[in-house]
CSV table of C-alpha atoms in Angstrom, one decimal:
chain,number,residue,atom,x,y,z
A,27,MET,CA,-0.1,0.0,-0.1
A,28,LEU,CA,1.1,3.8,-0.9
A,29,SER,CA,1.6,5.8,2.1
A,30,ALA,CA,-0.7,8.6,0.3
A,31,PRO,CA,-2.8,8.4,-2.7
A,32,LEU,CA,-1.2,9.4,-6.5
A,33,ASN,CA,-4.7,10.8,-7.3
A,34,ILE,CA,-7.5,13.1,-5.2
A,35,HIS,CA,-11.0,14.1,-7.0
A,36,TRP,CA,-12.0,16.8,-5.6
A,37,GLU,CA,-15.7,18.7,-6.0
A,38,LEU,CA,-15.4,21.2,-4.8
A,39,THR,CA,-19.3,22.2,-5.0
A,40,ASN,CA,-22.5,20.1,-5.6
A,41,ARG,CA,-24.3,22.8,-6.8
A,42,CYS,CA,-24.5,22.9,-10.5
A,43,ASN,CA,-25.7,23.9,-13.5
A,44,LEU,CA,-27.6,21.5,-15.2
A,45,ARG,CA,-29.4,18.1,-14.3
A,46,CYS,CA,-27.8,15.2,-16.2
A,47,ILE,CA,-29.3,12.7,-16.2
A,48,HIS,CA,-26.7,10.1,-15.5
A,49,CYS,CA,-25.7,12.6,-12.8
A,50,TYR,CA,-24.2,10.3,-9.4
A,51,GLN,CA,-24.2,13.6,-7.9
A,52,GLN,CA,-28.4,13.9,-8.2
A,53,ASP,CA,-28.9,13.1,-4.1
A,54,ASP,CA,-27.1,15.5,-3.1
A,55,GLU,CA,-29.0,17.7,-5.0
A,56,ARG,CA,-31.2,18.8,-2.1
A,57,ASP,CA,-27.9,19.8,0.1
A,58,ALA,CA,-26.2,21.8,-2.8
A,59,VAL,CA,-24.1,24.7,-1.3
A,60,MET,CA,-21.1,26.3,-2.3
A,61,PRO,CA,-17.8,26.0,-0.6
A,62,SER,CA,-16.5,28.9,2.1
A,63,ALA,CA,-12.5,30.1,1.1
A,64,SER,CA,-11.6,29.2,4.7
A,65,LEU,CA,-13.2,25.4,4.1
A,66,LEU,CA,-11.5,25.6,0.1
A,67,SER,CA,-8.2,26.5,2.2
A,68,ILE,CA,-7.8,24.0,4.5
A,69,ILE,CA,-8.7,21.2,2.2
A,70,ALA,CA,-5.7,22.6,-0.6
A,71,HIS,CA,-3.4,22.6,2.6
A,72,ARG,CA,-4.2,19.1,3.8
A,73,ILE,CA,-3.9,18.0,-0.6
A,74,ALA,CA,-0.3,19.6,-0.9
A,75,ASP,CA,0.9,18.1,2.8
A,76,ALA,CA,-0.1,14.8,1.4
A,77,SER,CA,2.1,15.0,-1.6
A,78,VAL,CA,-0.1,13.8,-4.1
A,79,PHE,CA,0.6,14.3,-7.8
A,80,GLU,CA,-2.3,14.1,-9.2
A,81,LEU,CA,-5.1,16.7,-8.4
A,82,THR,CA,-8.1,16.6,-10.0
A,83,LEU,CA,-11.0,19.2,-9.1
A,84,THR,CA,-14.9,19.2,-9.9
A,85,GLY,CA,-17.5,19.9,-9.0
A,86,GLY,CA,-21.4,19.8,-9.2
A,87,GLU,CA,-20.0,22.6,-11.8
A,88,ILE,CA,-16.6,23.8,-10.9
A,89,MET,CA,-16.9,26.9,-12.6
A,90,MET,CA,-19.1,27.9,-10.4
A,91,VAL,CA,-16.7,28.2,-7.8
A,92,LYS,CA,-15.1,31.8,-8.2
A,93,GLN,CA,-11.8,30.6,-5.6
A,94,LEU,CA,-10.8,28.5,-8.6
A,95,PRO,CA,-8.0,31.2,-10.2
A,96,TRP,CA,-6.5,31.1,-6.3
A,97,LEU,CA,-6.8,27.0,-6.1
A,98,LEU,CA,-5.2,27.1,-9.6
A,99,ASP,CA,-2.3,29.7,-8.8
A,100,PHE,CA,-2.1,27.5,-4.8
A,101,PHE,CA,-1.7,24.1,-6.8
A,102,ASN,CA,0.4,25.4,-9.3
A,103,GLU,CA,3.1,27.4,-6.9
A,104,ARG,CA,3.5,23.8,-5.6
A,105,GLY,CA,4.4,21.7,-8.8
A,106,ILE,CA,0.5,20.3,-9.1
A,107,GLU,CA,-1.2,20.9,-13.1
A,108,PRO,CA,-4.4,20.3,-11.4
A,109,HIS,CA,-7.6,18.5,-14.0
A,110,VAL,CA,-10.2,20.7,-14.2
A,111,THR,CA,-13.4,18.4,-15.0
A,112,SER,CA,-16.4,20.8,-16.6
A,113,ASN,CA,-19.6,21.2,-18.4
A,114,GLY,CA,-18.1,23.6,-20.4
A,115,THR,CA,-20.9,25.7,-20.6
A,116,LEU,CA,-19.7,28.7,-17.9
A,117,VAL,CA,-16.5,29.2,-19.7
A,118,SER,CA,-16.9,33.0,-20.8
A,119,GLU,CA,-14.0,35.0,-22.3
A,120,ARG,CA,-13.0,36.1,-19.0
A,121,ARG,CA,-13.1,32.9,-17.4
A,122,ALA,CA,-10.5,31.4,-20.3
A,123,ASP,CA,-8.4,34.2,-19.5
A,124,GLU,CA,-7.9,32.9,-16.0
A,125,LEU,CA,-7.7,29.0,-17.1
A,126,ALA,CA,-4.9,30.4,-20.0
A,127,ALA,CA,-3.2,32.1,-17.2
A,128,ARG,CA,-2.4,28.8,-14.8
A,129,ARG,CA,-1.1,25.4,-15.6
A,130,LEU,CA,-3.9,23.1,-15.7
A,131,THR,CA,-5.7,20.2,-18.2
A,132,PHE,CA,-9.5,20.9,-18.9
A,133,GLN,CA,-12.2,18.4,-19.3
A,134,VAL,CA,-15.4,18.7,-21.0
A,135,SER,CA,-17.8,16.3,-20.8
A,136,ILE,CA,-19.8,15.8,-24.4
A,137,ASP,CA,-22.0,13.7,-25.0
A,138,SER,CA,-22.8,13.8,-28.8
A,139,ALA,CA,-22.1,16.1,-31.4
A,140,ASP,CA,-26.0,15.9,-32.1
A,141,PRO,CA,-28.0,18.7,-29.5
A,142,SER,CA,-30.9,16.6,-29.2
A,143,VAL,CA,-28.9,13.8,-27.5
A,144,HIS,CA,-26.5,16.1,-25.5
A,145,ASP,CA,-29.0,18.6,-24.9
A,146,GLY,CA,-31.6,15.7,-23.6
A,147,VAL,CA,-28.9,14.3,-21.5
A,148,ARG,CA,-28.3,17.6,-20.0
A,149,GLN,CA,-31.8,18.4,-19.8
A,150,LYS,CA,-30.7,22.0,-20.9
A,151,ARG,CA,-31.6,23.3,-24.1
A,152,GLY,CA,-28.0,25.2,-25.7
A,153,ALA,CA,-25.9,22.8,-23.4
A,154,LEU,CA,-24.2,21.6,-26.1
A,155,ALA,CA,-23.5,25.1,-28.6
A,156,ARG,CA,-22.6,26.4,-25.0
A,157,ALA,CA,-19.9,24.0,-24.1
A,158,VAL,CA,-18.4,23.7,-27.6
A,159,ARG,CA,-17.8,27.6,-27.8
A,160,GLY,CA,-16.7,27.3,-24.5
A,161,ILE,CA,-13.5,24.4,-25.3
A,162,GLU,CA,-12.8,27.0,-28.3
A,163,ARG,CA,-12.4,30.0,-25.9
A,164,LEU,CA,-9.7,27.9,-24.3
A,165,VAL,CA,-8.8,26.4,-27.2
A,166,GLU,CA,-7.9,29.5,-28.8
A,167,ARG,CA,-5.7,30.4,-25.2
A,168,GLY,CA,-3.7,27.6,-25.6
A,169,VAL,CA,-5.1,25.6,-23.1
A,170,SER,CA,-4.9,22.0,-23.0
A,171,VAL,CA,-8.2,20.1,-23.8
A,172,SER,CA,-9.9,17.1,-23.3
A,173,VAL,CA,-13.7,16.0,-24.4
A,174,ALA,CA,-14.6,13.2,-21.5
A,175,TYR,CA,-17.4,11.1,-23.5
A,176,THR,CA,-19.6,8.8,-21.5
A,177,CYS,CA,-20.8,6.1,-23.3
A,178,MET,CA,-24.7,5.0,-22.3
A,179,PRO,CA,-27.4,2.8,-24.3
A,180,GLN,CA,-28.2,6.5,-25.3
A,181,ASN,CA,-25.8,7.8,-26.7
A,182,ALA,CA,-23.8,4.4,-27.9
A,183,ASP,CA,-23.7,5.5,-31.3
A,184,SER,CA,-22.3,9.1,-31.2
A,185,VAL,CA,-18.6,8.5,-30.6
A,186,PRO,CA,-17.8,9.4,-34.5
A,187,GLY,CA,-19.7,12.7,-34.0
A,188,VAL,CA,-18.3,13.5,-30.7
A,189,LEU,CA,-14.6,12.4,-32.1
A,190,GLU,CA,-15.4,14.8,-35.9
A,191,LEU,CA,-16.9,17.3,-33.4
A,192,ALA,CA,-13.6,17.2,-31.4
A,193,GLU,CA,-10.8,17.7,-34.2
A,194,ARG,CA,-13.2,20.4,-35.6
A,195,ILE,CA,-12.9,22.5,-32.7
A,196,GLY,CA,-9.0,21.8,-32.2
A,197,VAL,CA,-8.9,19.0,-29.3
A,198,HIS,CA,-7.1,16.0,-29.9
A,199,LYS,CA,-7.7,14.2,-26.7
A,200,VAL,CA,-10.7,12.4,-26.3
A,201,CYS,CA,-11.5,9.8,-23.3
A,202,VAL,CA,-14.3,7.5,-23.8
A,203,GLY,CA,-15.4,6.4,-20.3
A,204,GLU,CA,-18.9,4.5,-19.3
A,205,VAL,CA,-21.5,5.3,-16.5
A,206,LEU,CA,-21.7,2.6,-13.6
A,207,PRO,CA,-24.0,-0.2,-13.4
A,208,TYR,CA,-26.5,2.3,-12.0
A,209,PHE,CA,-26.9,6.0,-12.3
A,210,GLY,CA,-28.5,8.4,-11.6
A,211,GLY,CA,-30.5,9.4,-8.4
A,212,ARG,CA,-32.5,7.0,-6.5
A,213,SER,CA,-35.8,8.1,-7.6
A,214,GLN,CA,-35.0,7.5,-11.1
A,215,ARG,CA,-31.9,5.1,-11.1
A,216,THR,CA,-31.1,3.1,-14.2
A,217,GLN,CA,-29.5,-0.3,-14.3
A,218,MET,CA,-27.1,-0.7,-17.2
A,219,THR,CA,-26.0,-4.1,-17.6
A,220,ARG,CA,-25.3,-4.6,-21.4
A,221,SER,CA,-24.8,-8.0,-23.3
A,222,THR,CA,-21.4,-9.4,-24.0
A,223,GLU,CA,-22.2,-9.2,-27.5
A,224,ALA,CA,-23.3,-6.3,-27.2
A,225,THR,CA,-20.0,-5.0,-24.8
A,226,THR,CA,-17.8,-6.7,-27.0
A,227,ASN,CA,-19.0,-5.1,-30.3
A,228,ALA,CA,-19.4,-1.4,-28.7
A,229,HIS,CA,-15.5,-2.0,-27.6
A,230,ASN,CA,-14.3,-3.6,-31.6
A,231,ARG,CA,-16.1,-0.1,-32.9
A,232,LEU,CA,-13.6,1.3,-30.3
A,233,LEU,CA,-10.7,-0.1,-31.5
A,234,ALA,CA,-11.5,0.7,-35.0
A,235,LEU,CA,-11.8,4.6,-34.3
A,236,VAL,CA,-8.2,4.6,-31.9
A,237,ASP,CA,-6.7,3.3,-35.2
A,238,ALA,CA,-8.8,5.5,-37.3
A,239,TYR,CA,-7.7,8.8,-35.7
A,240,ALA,CA,-4.0,7.7,-34.7
A,241,GLY,CA,-2.1,11.1,-34.8
A,242,ARG,CA,-4.8,13.4,-35.0
A,243,ILE,CA,-6.8,12.1,-31.9
A,244,ASP,CA,-5.6,10.5,-28.7
A,245,LEU,CA,-8.8,8.2,-28.5
A,246,LYS,CA,-8.2,7.2,-24.7
A,247,LEU,CA,-10.6,3.8,-23.5
A,248,ALA,CA,-11.8,3.2,-19.6
A,249,PHE,CA,-14.2,1.6,-22.0
A,250,GLN,CA,-14.0,-2.2,-20.4
A,251,GLY,CA,-11.1,-3.1,-22.1
A,252,VAL,CA,-7.9,-2.3,-20.0
A,253,GLU,CA,-5.7,-1.7,-22.7
A,254,THR,CA,-6.7,-0.3,-26.1
A,255,ASP,CA,-5.1,-3.4,-28.0
A,256,ASP,CA,-6.9,-5.7,-25.8
A,257,PRO,CA,-9.2,-7.8,-28.1
A,258,VAL,CA,-11.0,-9.2,-25.2
A,259,PRO,CA,-13.0,-6.7,-23.4
A,260,LYS,CA,-13.0,-6.8,-19.2
A,261,ARG,CA,-14.0,-4.8,-16.5
A,262,GLN,CA,-11.1,-1.9,-15.2
A,263,SER,CA,-9.3,-2.7,-12.0
A,264,CYS,CA,-11.3,-0.5,-9.4
A,265,THR,CA,-8.2,2.0,-8.3
A,266,ALA,CA,-10.6,3.6,-5.3
A,267,LEU,CA,-8.0,3.3,-2.1
A,268,ASP,CA,-5.2,2.0,-4.2
A,269,ARG,CA,-4.3,5.4,-6.1
A,270,ASP,CA,-7.0,7.8,-5.8
A,271,LEU,CA,-8.8,9.2,-3.0
A,272,ALA,CA,-12.6,11.3,-3.3
A,273,ILE,CA,-13.0,14.9,-1.0
A,274,LEU,CA,-16.4,15.6,-1.4
A,275,HIS,CA,-17.4,19.8,-1.1
A,276,ASP,CA,-17.7,19.8,2.6
A,277,GLY,CA,-14.5,18.1,3.2
A,278,SER,CA,-15.2,14.6,3.7
A,279,ALA,CA,-13.1,11.4,2.6
A,280,TYR,CA,-14.7,8.2,0.8
A,281,PRO,CA,-13.0,6.1,-1.0
A,282,CYS,CA,-14.3,6.9,-4.2
A,283,PRO,CA,-16.8,9.7,-5.6
A,284,PHE,CA,-19.2,6.6,-6.6
A,285,VAL,CA,-19.4,5.4,-3.6
A,286,ARG,CA,-21.2,7.8,-1.1
A,287,LYS,CA,-22.3,5.5,2.1
A,288,ALA,CA,-22.3,7.0,5.1
A,289,ALA,CA,-20.9,3.6,6.6
A,290,TYR,CA,-17.5,4.1,4.2
A,291,ARG,CA,-16.6,8.1,5.1
A,292,LEU,CA,-13.4,8.2,6.0
A,293,GLY,CA,-13.2,10.8,7.9
A,294,SER,CA,-13.4,14.5,7.1
A,295,VAL,CA,-10.0,16.0,5.9
A,296,VAL,CA,-10.5,19.1,7.8
A,297,ASP,CA,-10.2,17.5,10.8
A,298,THR,CA,-7.5,14.8,9.8
A,299,PRO,CA,-4.5,14.8,7.3
A,300,ILE,CA,-5.4,12.6,4.5
A,301,ARG,CA,-2.4,10.6,5.0
A,302,GLU,CA,-4.2,9.4,8.2
A,303,LEU,CA,-7.5,8.8,6.8
A,304,TRP,CA,-5.9,6.8,4.2
A,305,SER,CA,-4.7,3.9,6.1
A,306,CYS,CA,-7.7,4.5,9.0
A,307,ALA,CA,-9.3,1.6,10.3
A,308,ALA,CA,-12.0,2.1,7.6
A,309,ALA,CA,-9.6,2.4,4.6
A,310,GLU,CA,-8.5,-0.9,5.8
A,311,ARG,CA,-12.4,-2.5,5.4
A,312,PHE,CA,-12.9,-1.1,2.4
A,313,ARG,CA,-9.1,-2.8,1.0
A,314,ARG,CA,-10.1,-6.0,2.5
A,315,GLU,CA,-13.8,-6.1,1.1
A,316,LYS,CA,-12.2,-5.3,-2.1
A,317,THR,CA,-9.5,-7.5,-2.6
A,318,GLU,CA,-10.9,-10.2,-0.4
A,319,LEU,CA,-14.4,-10.3,-1.1
A,320,HIS,CA,-14.5,-8.7,-4.4
A,321,VAL,CA,-17.1,-6.6,-3.5
A,322,PHE,CA,-17.7,-3.9,-6.3
A,323,HIS,CA,-18.6,-1.1,-3.9
A,324,CYS,CA,-20.2,1.3,-6.3
A,325,ARG,CA,-22.8,-1.5,-6.7
A,326,LEU,CA,-23.6,-1.0,-3.1
A,327,GLU,CA,-25.1,2.7,-3.8
A,328,ALA,CA,-28.1,1.5,-6.2
A,329,GLU,CA,-31.2,-0.8,-4.9
A,330,PRO,CA,-31.8,-2.8,-8.0
A,331,THR,CA,-35.0,-1.7,-9.8
A,332,ASP,CA,-36.9,-2.5,-13.5
A,333,SER,CA,-37.2,1.0,-14.2
A,334,SER,CA,-36.2,2.1,-17.5
A,335,ALA,CA,-34.4,5.0,-19.1
A,336,GLY,CA,-36.7,5.7,-21.1
A,337,SER,CA,-39.0,6.6,-18.0
A,338,LEU,CA,-36.5,9.4,-18.0
A,339,LEU,CA,-36.7,11.4,-21.2
A,340,PRO,CA,-38.8,9.5,-23.9
A,341,MET,CA,-36.7,10.8,-26.7
A,342,LEU,CA,-33.8,8.7,-25.2
A,343,GLN,CA,-34.7,5.1,-25.5
A,344,PRO,CA,-31.9,2.5,-24.5
A,345,ALA,CA,-30.5,0.3,-26.5
A,346,ASN,CA,-28.6,-2.9,-25.8
A,347,VAL,CA,-30.0,-2.9,-22.1
A,348,ARG,CA,-30.5,-5.8,-19.9
A,349,SER,CA,-31.8,-5.9,-16.9
A,350,THR,CA,-30.4,-8.2,-14.3
A,351,SER,CA,-29.0,-8.7,-11.2
A,352,VAL,CA,-25.2,-7.1,-11.1
A,353,ILE,CA,-25.2,-7.4,-7.1
A,354,SER,CA,-24.1,-10.3,-5.8
A,355,SER,CA,-25.4,-12.4,-2.2
A,356,ALA,CA,-22.2,-11.2,-0.7
A,357,GLU,CA,-22.7,-7.2,-1.5
A,358,ARG,CA,-26.8,-7.7,-0.8
A,359,SER,CA,-25.3,-8.5,2.5
A,360,LEU,CA,-23.2,-6.1,2.7
A,361,ALA,CA,-25.4,-3.4,1.7
A,362,GLN,CA,-28.1,-4.4,4.4
A,363,ASP,CA,-26.1,-4.4,7.2
A,364,PHE,CA,-24.8,-1.1,6.3
A,365,ASP,CA,-27.9,0.2,5.4
A,366,ALA,CA,-28.9,-0.8,9.0
A,367,SER,CA,-25.9,0.9,11.3
A,368,SER,CA,-26.7,3.8,8.9
A,369,ALA,CA,-29.8,4.1,10.3
A,370,SER,CA,-28.6,3.2,13.7
A,371,SER,CA,-26.3,6.1,13.6
B,6,MET,CA,13.5,-3.5,-21.1
B,7,HIS,CA,13.3,-2.9,-24.8
B,8,ALA,CA,13.0,0.5,-26.8
B,9,ALA,CA,10.0,2.1,-27.3
B,10,GLY,CA,10.4,5.4,-29.3
B,11,SER,CA,13.7,7.4,-30.6
B,12,THR,CA,13.3,11.3,-29.3
B,13,SER,CA,16.1,13.1,-28.1
B,14,LEU,CA,16.6,13.4,-24.4
B,15,ASN,CA,17.4,16.3,-22.4
B,16,GLU,CA,18.4,15.3,-19.0
B,17,HIS,CA,18.7,18.2,-17.4
B,18,LYS,CA,15.0,19.4,-18.1
B,19,LEU,CA,13.7,15.8,-17.8
B,20,CYS,CA,14.6,16.0,-14.2
B,21,ARG,CA,13.4,19.2,-13.7
B,22,ALA,CA,10.4,18.4,-14.0
B,23,LEU,CA,9.8,15.1,-12.2
B,24,ARG,CA,8.3,15.3,-8.9
B,25,SER,CA,9.0,12.7,-6.2
B,26,ARG,CA,7.9,10.9,-3.0
B,27,ALA,CA,9.6,9.0,-0.5
B,28,GLU,CA,7.8,6.2,0.4
B,29,PRO,CA,8.0,3.1,3.3
B,30,GLY,CA,10.5,0.2,2.8
B,31,GLY,CA,13.7,3.2,0.8
B,32,ARG,CA,11.3,3.2,-1.8
B,33,THR,CA,10.8,6.5,-4.5
B,34,ILE,CA,7.9,7.6,-6.5
B,35,VAL,CA,9.0,9.2,-9.5
B,36,TYR,CA,6.3,11.0,-11.6
B,37,ASN,CA,6.8,12.1,-14.9
B,38,ARG,CA,3.9,14.7,-15.3
B,39,ALA,CA,4.2,15.3,-19.2
B,40,ARG,CA,4.5,11.3,-20.0
B,41,GLU,CA,1.9,10.5,-17.5
B,42,GLN,CA,4.2,8.0,-16.3
B,43,TYR,CA,4.8,7.0,-12.2
B,44,LEU,CA,7.9,4.5,-11.6
B,45,PHE,CA,9.7,3.4,-8.5
B,46,ALA,CA,13.1,4.5,-8.1
B,47,ASN,CA,16.6,3.6,-6.0
B,48,GLU,CA,18.4,5.9,-3.8
B,49,GLN,CA,21.0,6.1,-7.0
B,50,ALA,CA,18.1,7.0,-9.4
B,51,LEU,CA,17.4,10.0,-7.2
B,52,GLN,CA,21.0,11.5,-6.5
B,53,LEU,CA,21.2,11.0,-10.1
B,54,ILE,CA,17.7,12.7,-10.7
B,55,ASP,CA,19.1,15.6,-8.0
B,56,GLU,CA,22.5,16.0,-9.7
B,57,LEU,CA,21.3,17.0,-13.3
B,58,ARG,CA,18.7,19.1,-11.8
B,59,ALA,CA,21.3,21.3,-10.0
B,60,GLY,CA,23.2,21.5,-13.7
B,61,GLY,CA,26.1,18.1,-13.3
B,62,THR,CA,27.0,16.9,-16.5
B,63,LEU,CA,26.0,12.8,-17.3
B,64,SER,CA,29.9,12.2,-17.6
B,65,GLU,CA,30.3,13.4,-14.2
B,66,GLN,CA,27.7,11.0,-13.6
B,67,CYS,CA,29.4,8.2,-15.3
B,68,ARG,CA,32.2,8.9,-13.5
B,69,VAL,CA,30.6,9.2,-9.1
B,70,VAL,CA,28.9,5.8,-10.5
B,71,ALA,CA,31.5,4.2,-11.3
B,72,GLU,CA,33.4,5.0,-8.7
B,73,ARG,CA,30.7,4.7,-5.7
B,74,ASN,CA,29.7,1.2,-7.2
B,75,ARG,CA,33.1,0.2,-8.4
B,76,VAL,CA,32.2,-0.9,-11.8
B,77,PRO,CA,33.7,0.0,-15.4
B,78,GLU,CA,32.4,3.8,-16.8
B,79,LEU,CA,30.7,1.8,-19.5
B,80,VAL,CA,28.6,-0.4,-17.0
B,81,ALA,CA,28.1,2.2,-14.9
B,82,ALA,CA,27.1,4.6,-18.3
B,83,THR,CA,24.5,1.7,-19.2
B,84,SER,CA,22.9,2.0,-16.4
B,85,ILE,CA,22.3,5.6,-16.2
B,86,VAL,CA,21.2,6.0,-19.8
B,87,ARG,CA,18.5,3.3,-19.2
B,88,THR,CA,17.1,4.9,-16.4
B,89,LEU,CA,17.0,8.2,-17.6
B,90,LEU,CA,15.2,6.6,-20.9
B,91,ALA,CA,13.0,5.5,-18.6
B,92,LEU,CA,12.3,8.1,-16.8
B,93,ALA,CA,11.5,9.8,-20.2
B,94,GLY,CA,9.1,7.6,-21.3
B,95,GLN,CA,11.1,6.3,-24.2
B,96,ILE,CA,11.9,3.0,-23.2
B,97,VAL,CA,9.9,0.8,-20.4
B,98,ALA,CA,10.8,0.1,-17.3
B,99,SER,CA,11.3,-3.3,-15.6
B,100,GLU,CA,8.0,-4.9,-13.7
B,101,SER,CA,11.0,-5.3,-10.4
B,102,PRO,CA,14.5,-3.5,-9.5
B,103,ASP,CA,16.7,-4.6,-12.5
B,104,ASP,CA,19.8,-7.0,-10.9
B,105,THR,CA,22.1,-4.0,-10.8
B,106,GLY,CA,22.9,-4.0,-7.4
B,107,ASN,CA,23.1,-1.1,-6.2
B,108,LEU,CA,23.3,1.1,-9.2
B,109,PRO,CA,21.0,3.6,-10.6
B,110,ALA,CA,17.5,1.7,-10.9
B,111,VAL,CA,13.6,2.4,-11.8
B,112,TRP,CA,10.5,0.2,-11.9
B,113,THR,CA,7.3,-0.1,-12.8
B,114,LEU,CA,4.7,0.5,-10.2
B,115,ALA,CA,2.4,-2.3,-12.0
B,116,GLY,CA,4.7,-5.2,-11.0
B,117,GLU,CA,3.3,-4.7,-7.4
B,118,LEU,CA,0.4,-2.7,-7.2
B,119,GLY,CA,-1.1,-3.8,-10.8
B,120,PRO,CA,-1.4,-2.0,-13.7
B,121,ALA,CA,-3.9,0.2,-12.8
B,122,LEU,CA,-2.4,1.9,-10.4
B,123,GLU,CA,0.2,3.7,-13.0
B,124,ARG,CA,-2.1,5.3,-15.2
B,125,CYS,CA,-3.0,8.8,-14.8
B,126,GLU,CA,-6.5,8.5,-14.2
B,127,THR,CA,-9.0,9.5,-12.1
B,128,PHE,CA,-10.8,6.7,-10.7
B,129,GLY,CA,-10.8,5.1,-13.9
B,130,MET,CA,-11.4,7.7,-16.6
B,131,PRO,CA,-8.7,9.0,-18.6
B,132,LEU,CA,-7.8,13.0,-18.4
């Protein structure tokens, strides 16, 4: 085990100007807050003290955090060049100037080059146009921008269009990820287990695109296959508490941004140095469950339901969705234990 | 190790760009942001990085390493070059410490911690 994380994912706020259907923070919405400057300062110092190498600054929508330039300066002065992830809709001329004056990489989520699909997923008309304009402003100023494409049944055929769009606006890196087995808020959660055939076909199409765009766009795949030349798609290794740590907007530390059950809260970085949280008893328990019981903790976050994405937005009908239980009996038992312990605490 | 590229190497610029963190067991993690790469480094590799970062020359370091380890300068030079090329991402570092005694050496995190740990991602998503 390492002495501290290599990478920290820090959600500076859980407030957002969009309501994306696949957002894993929907259940936080009622408590959405903007961070105080003092809280940001404390957390930033904790991160610097932990000597992490990579830092992902995100939200909610991070461009709503007015202290972002100060934070970027703070980390730049300590040799850290943060990765900033955003929906791209709030990158004005002024904010683009602020970002261009710092050392960072900037990632914008694009679900499709088709506005009806992207705006549908984002539940905001005009979201794609604004995100594209935001990217263009950053590219014009020399900021290193990548596009994140989250593959879901609703946009499974959109990758070629996203690549064409990226190339047209001067983005040379596209990162393809996928939604978790469950996504969205509890009230409208959708199960997303695809058939092996569909997964393999999608994976093969992506591999072909890697070759087709070689030298023009660096297409990074987090989509099933661990390596881009891997002929057999397979689940990625979980890196929670091996290399990565999540810090939420209030300073709470969790093993992963997708594991937000109170029982897995490691503590607060406001009170405790990150290295101590990294090796605390709760962290050790999480690692044992992951390695010895082979628990996929992110699956414990969701109650399995038969709801379909069609109930979210009529225009976004899922394809290749198979409604099967992906929760093992061991995981189900753990989930019940944690629900009980959370209720009693 | 095997060749993975042929671009030129500016060792001073490279060493100034590296960041490092000491880990238990006498190992140090070295991070190359430009190459999105993590490696473990031994004490002699760190000394080499520090000397080059401070402006030392490769020929000086060859003599220092040769004298310190009582090996021919050619052996020291080979070790240094392999270390720098691996740090620059131009060759793939070994998956465990080389059988180089106390000579400068770097090796991947993958052998000990798994391949997922040395990719520059956040919870599986490339950045």
